[in-house]
Coordinates of C-alpha atoms and ligand atoms in Angstrom, one line a residue:
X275 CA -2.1 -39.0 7.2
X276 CA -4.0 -35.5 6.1
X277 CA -1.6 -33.0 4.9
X278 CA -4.0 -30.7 6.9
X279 CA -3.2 -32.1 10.2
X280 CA 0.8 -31.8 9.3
X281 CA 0.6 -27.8 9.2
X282 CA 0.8 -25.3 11.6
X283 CA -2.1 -24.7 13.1
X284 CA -1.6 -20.8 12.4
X285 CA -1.9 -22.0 8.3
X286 CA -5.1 -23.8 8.9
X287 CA -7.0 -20.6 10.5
X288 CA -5.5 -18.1 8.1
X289 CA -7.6 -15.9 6.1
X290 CA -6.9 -16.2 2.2
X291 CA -6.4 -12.8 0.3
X292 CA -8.6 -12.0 -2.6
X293 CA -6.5 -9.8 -4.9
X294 CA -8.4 -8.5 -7.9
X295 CA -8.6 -10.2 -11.1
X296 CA -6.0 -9.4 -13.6
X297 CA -7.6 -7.9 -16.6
X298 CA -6.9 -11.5 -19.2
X299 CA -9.0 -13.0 -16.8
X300 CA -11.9 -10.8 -16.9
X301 CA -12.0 -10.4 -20.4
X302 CA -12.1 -14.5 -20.7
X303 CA -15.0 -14.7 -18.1
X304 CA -17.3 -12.3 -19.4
X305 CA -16.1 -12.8 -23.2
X306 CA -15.1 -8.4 -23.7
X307 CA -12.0 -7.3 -25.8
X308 CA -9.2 -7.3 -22.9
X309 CA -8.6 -3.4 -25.2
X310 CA -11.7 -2.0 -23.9
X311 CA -11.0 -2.9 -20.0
X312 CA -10.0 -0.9 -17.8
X313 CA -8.8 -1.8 -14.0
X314 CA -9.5 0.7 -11.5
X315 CA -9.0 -2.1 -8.6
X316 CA -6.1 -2.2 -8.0
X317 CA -4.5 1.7 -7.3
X318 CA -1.6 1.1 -9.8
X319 CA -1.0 4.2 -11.8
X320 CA -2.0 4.9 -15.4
X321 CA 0.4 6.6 -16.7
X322 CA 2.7 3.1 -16.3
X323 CA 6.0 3.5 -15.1
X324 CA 8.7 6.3 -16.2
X325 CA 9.9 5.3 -19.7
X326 CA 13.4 5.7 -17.9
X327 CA 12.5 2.9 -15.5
X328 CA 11.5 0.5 -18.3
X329 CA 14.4 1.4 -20.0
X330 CA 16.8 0.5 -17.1
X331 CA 14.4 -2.6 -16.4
X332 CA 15.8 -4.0 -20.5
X333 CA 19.0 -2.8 -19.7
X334 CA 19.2 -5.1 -16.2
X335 CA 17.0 -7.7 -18.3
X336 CA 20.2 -8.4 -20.4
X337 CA 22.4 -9.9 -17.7
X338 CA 19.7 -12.1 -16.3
X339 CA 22.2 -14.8 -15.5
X340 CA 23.6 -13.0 -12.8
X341 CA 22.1 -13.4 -9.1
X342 CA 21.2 -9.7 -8.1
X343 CA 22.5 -6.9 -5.7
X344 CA 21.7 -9.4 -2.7
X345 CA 22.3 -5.5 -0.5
X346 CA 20.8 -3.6 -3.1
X347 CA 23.6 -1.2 -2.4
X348 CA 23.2 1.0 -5.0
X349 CA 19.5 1.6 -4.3
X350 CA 20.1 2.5 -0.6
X351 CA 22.9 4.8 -1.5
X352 CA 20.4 6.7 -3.9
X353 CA 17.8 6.4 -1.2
X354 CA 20.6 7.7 1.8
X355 CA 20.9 10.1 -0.2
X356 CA 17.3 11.5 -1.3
X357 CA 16.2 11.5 2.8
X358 CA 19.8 12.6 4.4
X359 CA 19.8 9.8 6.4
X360 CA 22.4 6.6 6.7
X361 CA 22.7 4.1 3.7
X362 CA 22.1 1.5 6.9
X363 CA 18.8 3.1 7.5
X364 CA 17.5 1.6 4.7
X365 CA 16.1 -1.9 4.2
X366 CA 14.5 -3.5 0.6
X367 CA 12.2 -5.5 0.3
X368 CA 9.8 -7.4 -2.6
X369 CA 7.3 -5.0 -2.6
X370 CA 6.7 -3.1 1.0
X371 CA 4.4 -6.0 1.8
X372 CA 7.4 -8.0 2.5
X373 CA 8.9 -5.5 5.0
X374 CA 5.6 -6.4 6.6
X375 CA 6.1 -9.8 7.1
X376 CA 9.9 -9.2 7.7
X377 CA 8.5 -7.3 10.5
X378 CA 6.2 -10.1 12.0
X379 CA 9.1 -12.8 11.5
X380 CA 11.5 -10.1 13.7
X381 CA 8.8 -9.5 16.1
X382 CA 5.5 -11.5 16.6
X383 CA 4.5 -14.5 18.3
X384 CA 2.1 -16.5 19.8
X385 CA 0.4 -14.0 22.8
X386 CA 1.5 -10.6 21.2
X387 CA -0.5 -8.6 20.3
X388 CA -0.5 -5.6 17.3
X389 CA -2.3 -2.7 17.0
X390 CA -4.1 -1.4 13.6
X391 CA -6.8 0.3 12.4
X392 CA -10.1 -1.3 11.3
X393 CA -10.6 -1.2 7.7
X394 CA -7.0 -0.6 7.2
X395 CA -4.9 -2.4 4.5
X396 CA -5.1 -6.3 5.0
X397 CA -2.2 -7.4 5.2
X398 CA -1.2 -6.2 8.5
X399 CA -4.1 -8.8 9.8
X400 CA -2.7 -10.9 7.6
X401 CA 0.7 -11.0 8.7
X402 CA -0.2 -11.0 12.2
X403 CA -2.4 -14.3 12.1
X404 CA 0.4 -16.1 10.7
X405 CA 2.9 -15.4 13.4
X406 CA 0.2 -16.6 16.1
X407 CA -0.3 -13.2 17.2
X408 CA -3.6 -11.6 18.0
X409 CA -4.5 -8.7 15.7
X410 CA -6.2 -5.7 18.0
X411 CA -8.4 -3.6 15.6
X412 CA -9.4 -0.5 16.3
X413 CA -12.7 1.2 14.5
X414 CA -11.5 4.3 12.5
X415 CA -14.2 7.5 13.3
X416 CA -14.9 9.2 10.5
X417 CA -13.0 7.3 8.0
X418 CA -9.6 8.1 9.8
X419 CA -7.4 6.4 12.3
X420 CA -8.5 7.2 15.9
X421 CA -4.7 7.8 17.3
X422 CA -5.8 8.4 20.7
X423 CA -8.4 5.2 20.8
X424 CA -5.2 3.4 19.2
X425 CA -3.2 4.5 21.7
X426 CA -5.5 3.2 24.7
X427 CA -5.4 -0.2 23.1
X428 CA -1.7 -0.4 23.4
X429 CA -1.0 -3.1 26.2
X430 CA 2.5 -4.9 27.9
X431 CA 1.6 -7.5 25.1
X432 CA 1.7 -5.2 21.9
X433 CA 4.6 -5.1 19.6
X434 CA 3.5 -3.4 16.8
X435 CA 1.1 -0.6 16.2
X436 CA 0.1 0.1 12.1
X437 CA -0.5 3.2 10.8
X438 CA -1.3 4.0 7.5
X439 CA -1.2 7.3 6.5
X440 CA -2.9 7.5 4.0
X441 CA -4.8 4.6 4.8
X442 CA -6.3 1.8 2.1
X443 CA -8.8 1.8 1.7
X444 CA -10.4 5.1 2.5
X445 CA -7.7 7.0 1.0
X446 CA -7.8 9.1 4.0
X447 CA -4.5 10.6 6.6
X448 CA -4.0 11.6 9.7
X449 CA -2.1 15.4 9.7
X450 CA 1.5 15.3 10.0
X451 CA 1.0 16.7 13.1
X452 CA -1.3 13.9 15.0
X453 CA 0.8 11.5 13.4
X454 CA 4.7 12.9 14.7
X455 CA 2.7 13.7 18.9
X456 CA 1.4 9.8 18.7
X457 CA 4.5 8.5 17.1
X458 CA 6.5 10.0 19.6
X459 CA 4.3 9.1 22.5
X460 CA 4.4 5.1 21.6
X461 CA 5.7 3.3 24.7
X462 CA 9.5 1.7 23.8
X463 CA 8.2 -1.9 24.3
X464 CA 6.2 -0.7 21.1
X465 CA 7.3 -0.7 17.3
X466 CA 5.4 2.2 15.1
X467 CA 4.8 1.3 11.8
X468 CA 3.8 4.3 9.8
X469 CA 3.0 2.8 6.4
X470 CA 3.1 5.9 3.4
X471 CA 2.2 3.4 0.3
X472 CA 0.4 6.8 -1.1
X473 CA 2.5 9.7 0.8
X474 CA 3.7 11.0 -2.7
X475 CA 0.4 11.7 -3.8
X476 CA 0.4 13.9 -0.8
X477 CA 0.3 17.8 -0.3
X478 CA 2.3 17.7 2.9
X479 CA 3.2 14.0 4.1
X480 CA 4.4 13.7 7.7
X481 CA 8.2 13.5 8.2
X482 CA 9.4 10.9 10.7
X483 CA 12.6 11.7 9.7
X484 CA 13.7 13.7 13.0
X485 CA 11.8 10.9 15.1
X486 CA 13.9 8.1 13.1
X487 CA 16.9 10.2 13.7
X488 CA 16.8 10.6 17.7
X489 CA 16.4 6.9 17.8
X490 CA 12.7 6.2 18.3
X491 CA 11.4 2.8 17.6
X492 CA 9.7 3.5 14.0
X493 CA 9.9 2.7 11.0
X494 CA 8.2 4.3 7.4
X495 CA 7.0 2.1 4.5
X496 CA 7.6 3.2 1.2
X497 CA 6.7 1.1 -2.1
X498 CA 7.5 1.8 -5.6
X499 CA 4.1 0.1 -6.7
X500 CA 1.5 3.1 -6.4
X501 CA 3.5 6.7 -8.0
X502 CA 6.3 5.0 -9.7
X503 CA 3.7 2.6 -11.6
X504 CA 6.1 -0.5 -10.8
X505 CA 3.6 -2.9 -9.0
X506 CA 4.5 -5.7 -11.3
X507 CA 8.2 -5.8 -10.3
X508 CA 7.8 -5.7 -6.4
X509 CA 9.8 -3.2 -4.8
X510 CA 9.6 -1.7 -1.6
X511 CA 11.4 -0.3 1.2
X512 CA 11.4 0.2 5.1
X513 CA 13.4 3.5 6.6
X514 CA 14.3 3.5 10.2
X515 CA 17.0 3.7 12.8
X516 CA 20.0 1.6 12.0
X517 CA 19.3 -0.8 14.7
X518 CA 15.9 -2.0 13.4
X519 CA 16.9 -2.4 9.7
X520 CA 19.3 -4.5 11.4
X521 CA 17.0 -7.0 12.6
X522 CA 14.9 -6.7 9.5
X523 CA 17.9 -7.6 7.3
X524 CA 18.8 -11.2 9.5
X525 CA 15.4 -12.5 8.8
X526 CA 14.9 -11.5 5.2
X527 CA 16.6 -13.8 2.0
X528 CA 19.7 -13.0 0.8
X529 CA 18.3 -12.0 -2.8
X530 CA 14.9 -10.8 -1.9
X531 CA 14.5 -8.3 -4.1
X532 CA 15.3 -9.2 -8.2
X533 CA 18.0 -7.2 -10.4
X534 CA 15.5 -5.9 -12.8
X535 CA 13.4 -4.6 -10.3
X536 CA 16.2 -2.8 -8.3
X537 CA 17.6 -1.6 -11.7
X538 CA 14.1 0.3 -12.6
X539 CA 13.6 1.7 -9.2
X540 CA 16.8 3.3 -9.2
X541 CA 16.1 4.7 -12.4
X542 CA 12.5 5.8 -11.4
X543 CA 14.0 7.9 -8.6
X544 CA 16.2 9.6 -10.7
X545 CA 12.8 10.8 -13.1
X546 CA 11.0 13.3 -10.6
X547 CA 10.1 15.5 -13.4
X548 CA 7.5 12.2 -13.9
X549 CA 6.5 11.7 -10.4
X550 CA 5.5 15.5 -9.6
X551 CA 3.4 14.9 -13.1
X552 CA 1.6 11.6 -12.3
X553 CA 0.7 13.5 -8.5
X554 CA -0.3 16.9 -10.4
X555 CA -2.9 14.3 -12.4
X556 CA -3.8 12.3 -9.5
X557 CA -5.1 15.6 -8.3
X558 CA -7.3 16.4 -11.2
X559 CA -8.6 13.1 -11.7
X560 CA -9.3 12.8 -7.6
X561 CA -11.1 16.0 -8.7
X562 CA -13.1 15.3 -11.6
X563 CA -14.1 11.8 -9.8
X564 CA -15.4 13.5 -6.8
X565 CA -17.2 16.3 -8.8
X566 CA -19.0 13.8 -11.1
X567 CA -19.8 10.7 -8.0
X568 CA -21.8 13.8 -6.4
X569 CA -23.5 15.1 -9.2
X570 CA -24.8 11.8 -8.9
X571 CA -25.6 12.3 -5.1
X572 CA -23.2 9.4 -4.4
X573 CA -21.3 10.2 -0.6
X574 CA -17.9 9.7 -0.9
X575 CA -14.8 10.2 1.3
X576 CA -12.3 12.8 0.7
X577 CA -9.1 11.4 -0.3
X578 CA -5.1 12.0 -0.2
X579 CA -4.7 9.2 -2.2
X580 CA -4.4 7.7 -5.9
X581 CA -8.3 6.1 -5.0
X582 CA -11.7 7.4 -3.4
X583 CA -13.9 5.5 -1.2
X584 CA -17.8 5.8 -3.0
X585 CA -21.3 4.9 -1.0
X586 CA -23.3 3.2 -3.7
X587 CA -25.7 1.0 -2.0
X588 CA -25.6 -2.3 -3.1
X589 CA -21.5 -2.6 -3.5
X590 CA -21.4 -6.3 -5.2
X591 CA -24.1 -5.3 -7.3
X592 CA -22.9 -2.1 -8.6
X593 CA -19.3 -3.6 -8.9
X594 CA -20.7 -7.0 -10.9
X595 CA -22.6 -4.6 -13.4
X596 CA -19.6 -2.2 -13.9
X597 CA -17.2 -5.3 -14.6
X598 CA -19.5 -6.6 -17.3
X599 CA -19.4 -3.3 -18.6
X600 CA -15.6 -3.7 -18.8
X601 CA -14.6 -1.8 -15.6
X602 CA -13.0 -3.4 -12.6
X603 CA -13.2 -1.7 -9.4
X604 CA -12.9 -2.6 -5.6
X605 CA -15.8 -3.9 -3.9
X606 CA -15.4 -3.4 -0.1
X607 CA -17.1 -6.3 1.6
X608 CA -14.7 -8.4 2.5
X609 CA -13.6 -4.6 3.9
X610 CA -16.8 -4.9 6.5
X611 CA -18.0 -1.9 4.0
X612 CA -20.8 -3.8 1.6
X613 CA -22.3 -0.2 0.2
X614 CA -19.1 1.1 -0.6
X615 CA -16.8 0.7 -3.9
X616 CA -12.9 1.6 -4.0
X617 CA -12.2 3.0 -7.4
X618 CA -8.6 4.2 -8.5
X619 CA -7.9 7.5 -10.1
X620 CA -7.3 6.6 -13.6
X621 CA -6.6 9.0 -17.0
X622 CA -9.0 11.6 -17.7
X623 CA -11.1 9.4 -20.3
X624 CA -11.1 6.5 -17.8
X625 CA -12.3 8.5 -15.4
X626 CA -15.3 9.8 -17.7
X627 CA -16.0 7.0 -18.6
X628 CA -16.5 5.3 -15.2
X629 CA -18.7 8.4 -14.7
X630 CA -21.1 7.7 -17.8
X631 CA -21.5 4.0 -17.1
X632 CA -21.8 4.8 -13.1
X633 CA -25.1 7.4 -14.6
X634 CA -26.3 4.7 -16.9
X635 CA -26.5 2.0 -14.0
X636 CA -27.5 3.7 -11.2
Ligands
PLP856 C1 -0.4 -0.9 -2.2 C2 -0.1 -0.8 -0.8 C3 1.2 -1.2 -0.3 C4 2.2 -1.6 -1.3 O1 2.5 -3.0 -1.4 P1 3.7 -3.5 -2.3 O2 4.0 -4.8 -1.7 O3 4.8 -2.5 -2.1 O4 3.2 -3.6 -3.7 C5 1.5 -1.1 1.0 N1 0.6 -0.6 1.9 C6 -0.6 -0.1 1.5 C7 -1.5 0.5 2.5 C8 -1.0 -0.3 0.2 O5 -2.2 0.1 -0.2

């Protein structure tokens, strides 16, 4: 018998995800020194993680024997305690993309139907496909969500509505204000996800704190992948009324989320003398990139985010050429955005250098 025709049928449709290529990987194709490489794909940050992360990450590394914190108390406690709200309020997850699909096993099936924007981040297609459910995506106008065209598209069918704010990958947000008046109009049949991967890197982030706090069926995504430069250890967490994380926590695994990885996220929240630093240089760097792209009459979108969103024409051209020139960036296609390049803030040189090799090429 075909394997094929023993899986869900769910599997066989499924789109497959196309993360970018690990440096190693790059250098080995094209034959460069791995040194000279630098990734600007992938909106991790490069200043690394607080050196008091990756000393608590050794620390945890030591008793690797031991299953972890299957509750990750101690990280909800320090979390409770950073937003006011209950330790209960708080569930972990490996990486925030697993709160995602935590949220699809909790909710979706086949006939429902979510809401999300269109390009938004993939994996809320993603993760909607896979429960049978039918993703409903709704064009953003001018490069941000259209709340009130989202909000039309909410049917008796929807379950969950995605926002992300800022969104990936046009780096762009919604204010605080448009966000709070159509979170607090969603129907109650109707789960908000509000999705703030990049809200540190924010001036003034929306609080859904109040919202979360009189009960309204939301939830905020937080990861500790983009500011706290921990991407490689998967951490994430959803915050919402006690009820939800409820549900969340019955359909997740018992040790989701690994010792090491809770262990440097605790210590990463405790460093926000680094944090405030690494959104200060985001700044600059968002800056200097968007300075230099139109002094070489490139259009790009203004970004709240740790990336920017660059018309260049030929996208899979421009992106091939830079990568054999030992710089990985985004390329949008698979995005529905061909001319366009996704390129994360990196250090100052990085970023100049981008800039020279950008001239050269173009
Ligand atoms: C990077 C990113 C995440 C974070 O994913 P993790 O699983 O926590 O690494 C979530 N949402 C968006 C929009 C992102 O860009």
């Amino acid at each position: 018998m075909k394997i094929k025709s023993l899986a869900k049928p769910a599997v066989l449709t499924q789109p497959v995800y196309e993360p970018g290529k690990p440096i190693e990987y790059v250098a080995r194709e094209l034959g460069l020194d791995p040194a000279g490489i630098i990734k600007l794909a992938s909106n991790e940050n490069p200043a690394g993680p607080s050196p008091r992360a990756v000393a608590a990450a050794k620390r945890a590394l030591e008793q690797g024997e031991l299953y972890p914190d299957g509750g990750c108390y101690a990280l909800r406690q320090k979390l409770a305690q950073a937003y006011g709200l209950g330790a209960d309020q708080f569930v972990v997850g490996n990486g925030s993309n697993e709160i995602i699909e935590l949220l699809g096993h909790t909710f979706l099936g086949a006939g429902d139907e979510v809401v999300m924007g269109a390009p938004a981040f993939i994996v809320y297609k993603l993760v909607t496909l896979l429960f049978g459910a039918k993703a409903v995506e709704v064009p953003l106008v001018n490069h941000r969500h259209d709340l009130a065209a989202m909000a039309r598209a909410i049917t008796p069918r929807t379950k969950l509505v995605f926002v992300a704010c800022p969104n990936n990958p046009t780096g762009t947000a919604n204010s605080a204000e448009e966000l709070l008046a159509f979170a607090r109009s969603l129907p109650d049949h109707v789960v908000g996800v509000f999705d703030e991967a990049y809200a540190e890197f924010q001036e003034k982030p929306a609080d859904l704190r109040s919202l979360i706090r009189e009960g309204k069926n939301i939830i905020g995504l937080r990861t500790f992948s983009k500011i706290y430069g921990l991407a490689s250890l998967r951490v994430g967490y959803g915050y919402a009324a006690p009820g939800l994380v409820a549900l969340l926590n019955r359909v997740r695994q018992p040790f989701n989320v690994n010792a090491i990885g809770q262990a440097a996220a605790l210590a990463a929240l405790d460093d926000r003398e680094f944090t405030e630093k690494c959104a200060r240089d985001n700044r600059a760097g968002l800056a200097q990139l968007e300075t230099g792209l139109r002094a070489l009459k490139l259009e790009t979108v203004p970004s709240e985010a740790n990336f920017i969103l660059v018309k260049v024409g030929a996208g899979a051209r421009l992106f091939d050429a830079l990568q054999k020139r030992g710089i990985i960036v985004r390329p949008m296609a698979s995005y529905g955005m061909p001319e366009w390049l996704r390129i994360t803030v990196g250090t100052k040189p990085q970023n100049e250098r981008l800039l020279t090799e950008l001239k050269v090429l173009l």
